[in-house]
């Protein structure tokens, strides 16, 4: 899996301030994620659940208090670009949302709520806008169904909402929810 983006969350983000967020996605697969639930809860280890037609998950999101040391080599597939976070007043109109961290989600189609396998209500962490392009390093494979050969998309370019377990039952207990 390729590292699409990572950031240190500002200290004032409820539940997760000061933690490190890393978002990985398989460069060879480009599909929407589908929450795997049972009895209105996410299944145990939902982040590893098969995402048909794939035998396993093609994404991984990690939320860590101590992410360890940075890799000596840069991500070989996705081109790194700086991300600058600036405060703004929450706007609940999807067309005004860009990359958003903390606060309230600006749902494109209406709120979605999930319970983690541990029983905690998942909470909004981050929003990635629809068709957010991630630059590709020269020589990297072309992502299927992307918009261009030199750009990757997360989850088919859908609006992506990251919901995380506030109980922190596992660093991978972060669910990407897609809306278009």
PDB file of C-alpha atoms in Angstrom:
ATOM      1  CA  UNK A   1       0.000   0.000   0.000  1.00  0.00           C
ATOM      2  CA  UNK A   2       1.101   3.526  -0.721  1.00  0.00           C
ATOM      3  CA  UNK A   3       1.145   6.292   1.859  1.00  0.00           C
ATOM      4  CA  UNK A   4      -1.303   8.888   0.479  1.00  0.00           C
ATOM      5  CA  UNK A   5      -1.024  11.387   3.304  1.00  0.00           C
ATOM      6  CA  UNK A   6      -0.009  11.804   6.899  1.00  0.00           C
ATOM      7  CA  UNK A   7      -0.270  14.595   9.404  1.00  0.00           C
ATOM      8  CA  UNK A   8       0.114  15.412  13.061  1.00  0.00           C
ATOM      9  CA  UNK A   9      -3.287  16.371  14.411  1.00  0.00           C
ATOM     10  CA  UNK A  10      -3.494  19.744  16.157  1.00  0.00           C
ATOM     11  CA  UNK A  11      -3.671  19.499  19.940  1.00  0.00           C
ATOM     12  CA  UNK A  12      -7.168  21.020  20.034  1.00  0.00           C
ATOM     13  CA  UNK A  13      -8.804  18.219  17.998  1.00  0.00           C
ATOM     14  CA  UNK A  14     -11.297  16.510  20.311  1.00  0.00           C
ATOM     15  CA  UNK A  15     -10.328  12.941  21.332  1.00  0.00           C
ATOM     16  CA  UNK A  16      -7.285  12.739  19.040  1.00  0.00           C
ATOM     17  CA  UNK A  17      -5.283  15.964  19.476  1.00  0.00           C
ATOM     18  CA  UNK A  18      -1.533  15.446  19.180  1.00  0.00           C
ATOM     19  CA  UNK A  19      -1.825  12.065  17.461  1.00  0.00           C
ATOM     20  CA  UNK A  20      -0.389  11.116  14.066  1.00  0.00           C
ATOM     21  CA  UNK A  21      -2.724  10.165  11.199  1.00  0.00           C
ATOM     22  CA  UNK A  22      -1.464   8.025   8.296  1.00  0.00           C
ATOM     23  CA  UNK A  23      -3.650   7.043   5.323  1.00  0.00           C
ATOM     24  CA  UNK A  24      -2.618   4.159   3.070  1.00  0.00           C
ATOM     25  CA  UNK A  25      -4.371   2.888  -0.061  1.00  0.00           C
ATOM     26  CA  UNK A  26      -3.377   0.279  -2.618  1.00  0.00           C
ATOM     27  CA  UNK A  27      -2.203   1.983  -5.796  1.00  0.00           C
ATOM     28  CA  UNK A  28      -3.316  -1.039  -7.871  1.00  0.00           C
ATOM     29  CA  UNK A  29      -6.919  -0.893  -6.632  1.00  0.00           C
ATOM     30  CA  UNK A  30      -9.257   2.044  -6.787  1.00  0.00           C
ATOM     31  CA  UNK A  31     -12.678   1.379  -5.362  1.00  0.00           C
ATOM     32  CA  UNK A  32     -15.029   2.710  -2.720  1.00  0.00           C
ATOM     33  CA  UNK A  33     -14.755   1.234   0.747  1.00  0.00           C
ATOM     34  CA  UNK A  34     -17.765  -0.585   2.162  1.00  0.00           C
ATOM     35  CA  UNK A  35     -18.221  -0.768   5.933  1.00  0.00           C
ATOM     36  CA  UNK A  36     -18.504  -4.391   7.075  1.00  0.00           C
ATOM     37  CA  UNK A  37     -21.079  -4.584   9.843  1.00  0.00           C
ATOM     38  CA  UNK A  38     -22.849  -7.214  11.914  1.00  0.00           C
ATOM     39  CA  UNK A  39     -25.669  -6.441  14.333  1.00  0.00           C
ATOM     40  CA  UNK A  40     -25.324  -2.689  13.553  1.00  0.00           C
ATOM     41  CA  UNK A  41     -21.653  -2.680  14.603  1.00  0.00           C
ATOM     42  CA  UNK A  42     -18.472  -2.811  12.621  1.00  0.00           C
ATOM     43  CA  UNK A  43     -17.061  -6.325  12.650  1.00  0.00           C
ATOM     44  CA  UNK A  44     -13.965  -7.072  14.766  1.00  0.00           C
ATOM     45  CA  UNK A  45     -10.829  -5.909  12.956  1.00  0.00           C
ATOM     46  CA  UNK A  46     -13.026  -4.253  10.316  1.00  0.00           C
ATOM     47  CA  UNK A  47      -9.933  -2.662   8.782  1.00  0.00           C
ATOM     48  CA  UNK A  48      -8.830  -6.122   7.604  1.00  0.00           C
ATOM     49  CA  UNK A  49     -12.250  -7.323   6.420  1.00  0.00           C
ATOM     50  CA  UNK A  50     -12.536  -8.418   2.792  1.00  0.00           C
ATOM     51  CA  UNK A  51     -13.739  -5.702   0.436  1.00  0.00           C
ATOM     52  CA  UNK A  52     -15.331  -7.713  -2.406  1.00  0.00           C
ATOM     53  CA  UNK A  53     -14.190  -8.437  -5.008  1.00  0.00           C
ATOM     54  CA  UNK A  54     -10.848  -8.204  -3.164  1.00  0.00           C
ATOM     55  CA  UNK A  55      -9.882 -10.929  -0.663  1.00  0.00           C
ATOM     56  CA  UNK A  56      -8.827  -8.362   1.940  1.00  0.00           C
ATOM     57  CA  UNK A  57      -8.800  -4.675   2.578  1.00  0.00           C
ATOM     58  CA  UNK A  58      -7.114  -2.388   0.047  1.00  0.00           C
ATOM     59  CA  UNK A  59      -6.761   0.482   2.533  1.00  0.00           C
ATOM     60  CA  UNK A  60      -5.386   1.113   6.013  1.00  0.00           C
ATOM     61  CA  UNK A  61      -5.692   4.177   8.217  1.00  0.00           C
ATOM     62  CA  UNK A  62      -3.619   4.451  11.391  1.00  0.00           C
ATOM     63  CA  UNK A  63      -4.030   6.838  14.282  1.00  0.00           C
ATOM     64  CA  UNK A  64      -1.054   6.712  16.635  1.00  0.00           C
ATOM     65  CA  UNK A  65       0.182   8.627  19.646  1.00  0.00           C
ATOM     66  CA  UNK A  66       3.773   7.701  18.828  1.00  0.00           C
ATOM     67  CA  UNK A  67       4.270   6.920  15.133  1.00  0.00           C
ATOM     68  CA  UNK A  68       7.951   6.105  15.573  1.00  0.00           C
ATOM     69  CA  UNK A  69      10.764   7.421  13.438  1.00  0.00           C
ATOM     70  CA  UNK A  70      10.234   8.585   9.853  1.00  0.00           C
ATOM     71  CA  UNK A  71      11.366   6.315   7.056  1.00  0.00           C
ATOM     72  CA  UNK A  72      14.794   7.120   5.605  1.00  0.00           C
ATOM     73  CA  UNK A  73      13.441   6.715   2.058  1.00  0.00           C
ATOM     74  CA  UNK A  74      10.500   8.703   0.669  1.00  0.00           C
ATOM     75  CA  UNK A  75       7.247   7.005  -0.340  1.00  0.00           C
ATOM     76  CA  UNK A  76       8.118   5.454  -3.733  1.00  0.00           C
ATOM     77  CA  UNK A  77       4.694   5.905  -5.369  1.00  0.00           C
ATOM     78  CA  UNK A  78       2.837   9.006  -4.163  1.00  0.00           C
ATOM     79  CA  UNK A  79       4.619  12.354  -4.437  1.00  0.00           C
ATOM     80  CA  UNK A  80       4.841  14.213  -1.123  1.00  0.00           C
ATOM     81  CA  UNK A  81       3.441  17.735  -0.967  1.00  0.00           C
ATOM     82  CA  UNK A  82       3.097  19.939   2.101  1.00  0.00           C
ATOM     83  CA  UNK A  83      -0.307  20.244   3.744  1.00  0.00           C
ATOM     84  CA  UNK A  84      -0.957  23.408   5.725  1.00  0.00           C
ATOM     85  CA  UNK A  85      -3.824  23.405   8.213  1.00  0.00           C
ATOM     86  CA  UNK A  86      -5.577  26.717   8.860  1.00  0.00           C
ATOM     87  CA  UNK A  87      -8.472  27.364  11.250  1.00  0.00           C
ATOM     88  CA  UNK A  88     -11.853  28.205   9.770  1.00  0.00           C
ATOM     89  CA  UNK A  89     -15.449  28.354  10.907  1.00  0.00           C
ATOM     90  CA  UNK A  90     -17.319  25.094  10.343  1.00  0.00           C
ATOM     91  CA  UNK A  91     -19.414  25.287   7.200  1.00  0.00           C
ATOM     92  CA  UNK A  92     -22.001  22.541   6.764  1.00  0.00           C
ATOM     93  CA  UNK A  93     -22.312  23.091   3.029  1.00  0.00           C
ATOM     94  CA  UNK A  94     -20.371  20.349   1.193  1.00  0.00           C
ATOM     95  CA  UNK A  95     -19.345  22.617  -1.691  1.00  0.00           C
ATOM     96  CA  UNK A  96     -17.372  24.853   0.701  1.00  0.00           C
ATOM     97  CA  UNK A  97     -15.353  22.040   2.240  1.00  0.00           C
ATOM     98  CA  UNK A  98     -11.785  21.399   1.332  1.00  0.00           C
ATOM     99  CA  UNK A  99      -9.460  19.144   3.279  1.00  0.00           C
ATOM    100  CA  UNK A 100     -10.882  19.305   6.824  1.00  0.00           C
ATOM    101  CA  UNK A 101      -9.553  18.079  10.174  1.00  0.00           C
ATOM    102  CA  UNK A 102     -11.723  18.007  13.299  1.00  0.00           C
ATOM    103  CA  UNK A 103     -14.961  19.832  13.980  1.00  0.00           C
ATOM    104  CA  UNK A 104     -18.101  18.598  12.265  1.00  0.00           C
ATOM    105  CA  UNK A 105     -18.297  16.693   9.001  1.00  0.00           C
ATOM    106  CA  UNK A 106     -19.910  18.419   6.026  1.00  0.00           C
ATOM    107  CA  UNK A 107     -21.738  15.330   4.749  1.00  0.00           C
ATOM    108  CA  UNK A 108     -22.449  15.285   1.013  1.00  0.00           C
ATOM    109  CA  UNK A 109     -25.427  12.914   1.324  1.00  0.00           C
ATOM    110  CA  UNK A 110     -26.349  12.938   4.992  1.00  0.00           C
ATOM    111  CA  UNK A 111     -24.656  11.753   8.197  1.00  0.00           C
ATOM    112  CA  UNK A 112     -23.573   8.141   8.579  1.00  0.00           C
ATOM    113  CA  UNK A 113     -23.055   6.685  12.019  1.00  0.00           C
ATOM    114  CA  UNK A 114     -21.190   3.544  12.970  1.00  0.00           C
ATOM    115  CA  UNK A 115     -20.295   1.715  16.154  1.00  0.00           C
ATOM    116  CA  UNK A 116     -16.823   0.279  16.465  1.00  0.00           C
ATOM    117  CA  UNK A 117     -16.553  -3.435  17.181  1.00  0.00           C
ATOM    118  CA  UNK A 118     -15.591  -2.435  20.742  1.00  0.00           C
ATOM    119  CA  UNK A 119     -18.977  -0.692  21.132  1.00  0.00           C
ATOM    120  CA  UNK A 120     -17.844   2.945  20.966  1.00  0.00           C
ATOM    121  CA  UNK A 121     -19.637   5.371  18.647  1.00  0.00           C
ATOM    122  CA  UNK A 122     -17.191   6.327  15.876  1.00  0.00           C
ATOM    123  CA  UNK A 123     -16.435  10.073  15.740  1.00  0.00           C
ATOM    124  CA  UNK A 124     -15.499  12.388  12.880  1.00  0.00           C
ATOM    125  CA  UNK A 125     -11.778  12.947  12.457  1.00  0.00           C
ATOM    126  CA  UNK A 126     -10.989  14.141   8.938  1.00  0.00           C
ATOM    127  CA  UNK A 127     -12.573  14.852   5.560  1.00  0.00           C
ATOM    128  CA  UNK A 128     -10.890  14.593   2.177  1.00  0.00           C
ATOM    129  CA  UNK A 129     -12.716  16.425  -0.628  1.00  0.00           C
ATOM    130  CA  UNK A 130     -14.126  14.747  -3.684  1.00  0.00           C
ATOM    131  CA  UNK A 131     -11.584  14.246  -6.475  1.00  0.00           C
ATOM    132  CA  UNK A 132      -8.636  15.234  -4.284  1.00  0.00           C
ATOM    133  CA  UNK A 133      -5.650  14.398  -6.457  1.00  0.00           C
ATOM    134  CA  UNK A 134      -2.484  12.854  -5.098  1.00  0.00           C
ATOM    135  CA  UNK A 135       0.528  13.300  -7.372  1.00  0.00           C
ATOM    136  CA  UNK A 136       2.330  10.223  -8.628  1.00  0.00           C
ATOM    137  CA  UNK A 137       6.089   9.796  -8.880  1.00  0.00           C
ATOM    138  CA  UNK A 138       7.475   9.113 -12.361  1.00  0.00           C
ATOM    139  CA  UNK A 139       7.494   5.402 -13.174  1.00  0.00           C
ATOM    140  CA  UNK A 140       4.757   4.532 -10.638  1.00  0.00           C
ATOM    141  CA  UNK A 141       1.966   2.272 -11.893  1.00  0.00           C
ATOM    142  CA  UNK A 142      -1.175   3.848 -13.299  1.00  0.00           C
ATOM    143  CA  UNK A 143      -4.115   3.584 -10.912  1.00  0.00           C
ATOM    144  CA  UNK A 144      -7.247   2.057 -12.462  1.00  0.00           C
ATOM    145  CA  UNK A 145     -10.215   4.436 -12.843  1.00  0.00           C
ATOM    146  CA  UNK A 146      -8.162   7.473 -11.892  1.00  0.00           C
ATOM    147  CA  UNK A 147      -8.625  10.801 -13.628  1.00  0.00           C
ATOM    148  CA  UNK A 148      -5.135  10.940 -15.130  1.00  0.00           C
ATOM    149  CA  UNK A 149      -2.067   8.728 -15.369  1.00  0.00           C
ATOM    150  CA  UNK A 150      -0.076  11.108 -13.138  1.00  0.00           C
ATOM    151  CA  UNK A 151      -2.632  11.302 -10.293  1.00  0.00           C
ATOM    152  CA  UNK A 152      -4.102   8.878  -7.784  1.00  0.00           C
ATOM    153  CA  UNK A 153      -7.457   9.174  -6.053  1.00  0.00           C
ATOM    154  CA  UNK A 154      -8.635   7.777  -2.726  1.00  0.00           C
ATOM    155  CA  UNK A 155     -11.689   5.515  -2.998  1.00  0.00           C
ATOM    156  CA  UNK A 156     -12.601   6.420  -6.612  1.00  0.00           C
ATOM    157  CA  UNK A 157     -12.367  10.115  -5.842  1.00  0.00           C
ATOM    158  CA  UNK A 158     -15.389  10.078  -3.550  1.00  0.00           C
ATOM    159  CA  UNK A 159     -15.695  12.491  -0.648  1.00  0.00           C
ATOM    160  CA  UNK A 160     -13.970  10.593   2.182  1.00  0.00           C
ATOM    161  CA  UNK A 161     -14.848  10.959   5.864  1.00  0.00           C
ATOM    162  CA  UNK A 162     -12.537   9.320   8.383  1.00  0.00           C
ATOM    163  CA  UNK A 163     -14.368   8.181  11.514  1.00  0.00           C
ATOM    164  CA  UNK A 164     -12.241   6.968  14.422  1.00  0.00           C
ATOM    165  CA  UNK A 165     -12.819   5.014  17.614  1.00  0.00           C
ATOM    166  CA  UNK A 166     -12.508   7.412  20.573  1.00  0.00           C
ATOM    167  CA  UNK A 167     -11.765   4.444  22.865  1.00  0.00           C
ATOM    168  CA  UNK A 168      -8.638   3.791  20.767  1.00  0.00           C
ATOM    169  CA  UNK A 169      -9.227   0.045  20.835  1.00  0.00           C
ATOM    170  CA  UNK A 170      -6.629  -0.271  18.041  1.00  0.00           C
ATOM    171  CA  UNK A 171      -4.490   2.212  16.049  1.00  0.00           C
ATOM    172  CA  UNK A 172      -6.235   0.912  12.886  1.00  0.00           C
ATOM    173  CA  UNK A 173      -9.783   1.498  14.233  1.00  0.00           C
ATOM    174  CA  UNK A 174     -10.445   4.257  11.694  1.00  0.00           C
ATOM    175  CA  UNK A 175     -13.195   3.832   9.111  1.00  0.00           C
ATOM    176  CA  UNK A 176     -13.171   5.591   5.723  1.00  0.00           C
ATOM    177  CA  UNK A 177     -16.751   6.433   4.715  1.00  0.00           C
ATOM    178  CA  UNK A 178     -17.327   7.422   1.089  1.00  0.00           C
ATOM    179  CA  UNK A 179     -20.064   9.616  -0.345  1.00  0.00           C
ATOM    180  CA  UNK A 180     -20.458  10.984  -3.847  1.00  0.00           C
TER     181      UNK A 180
END
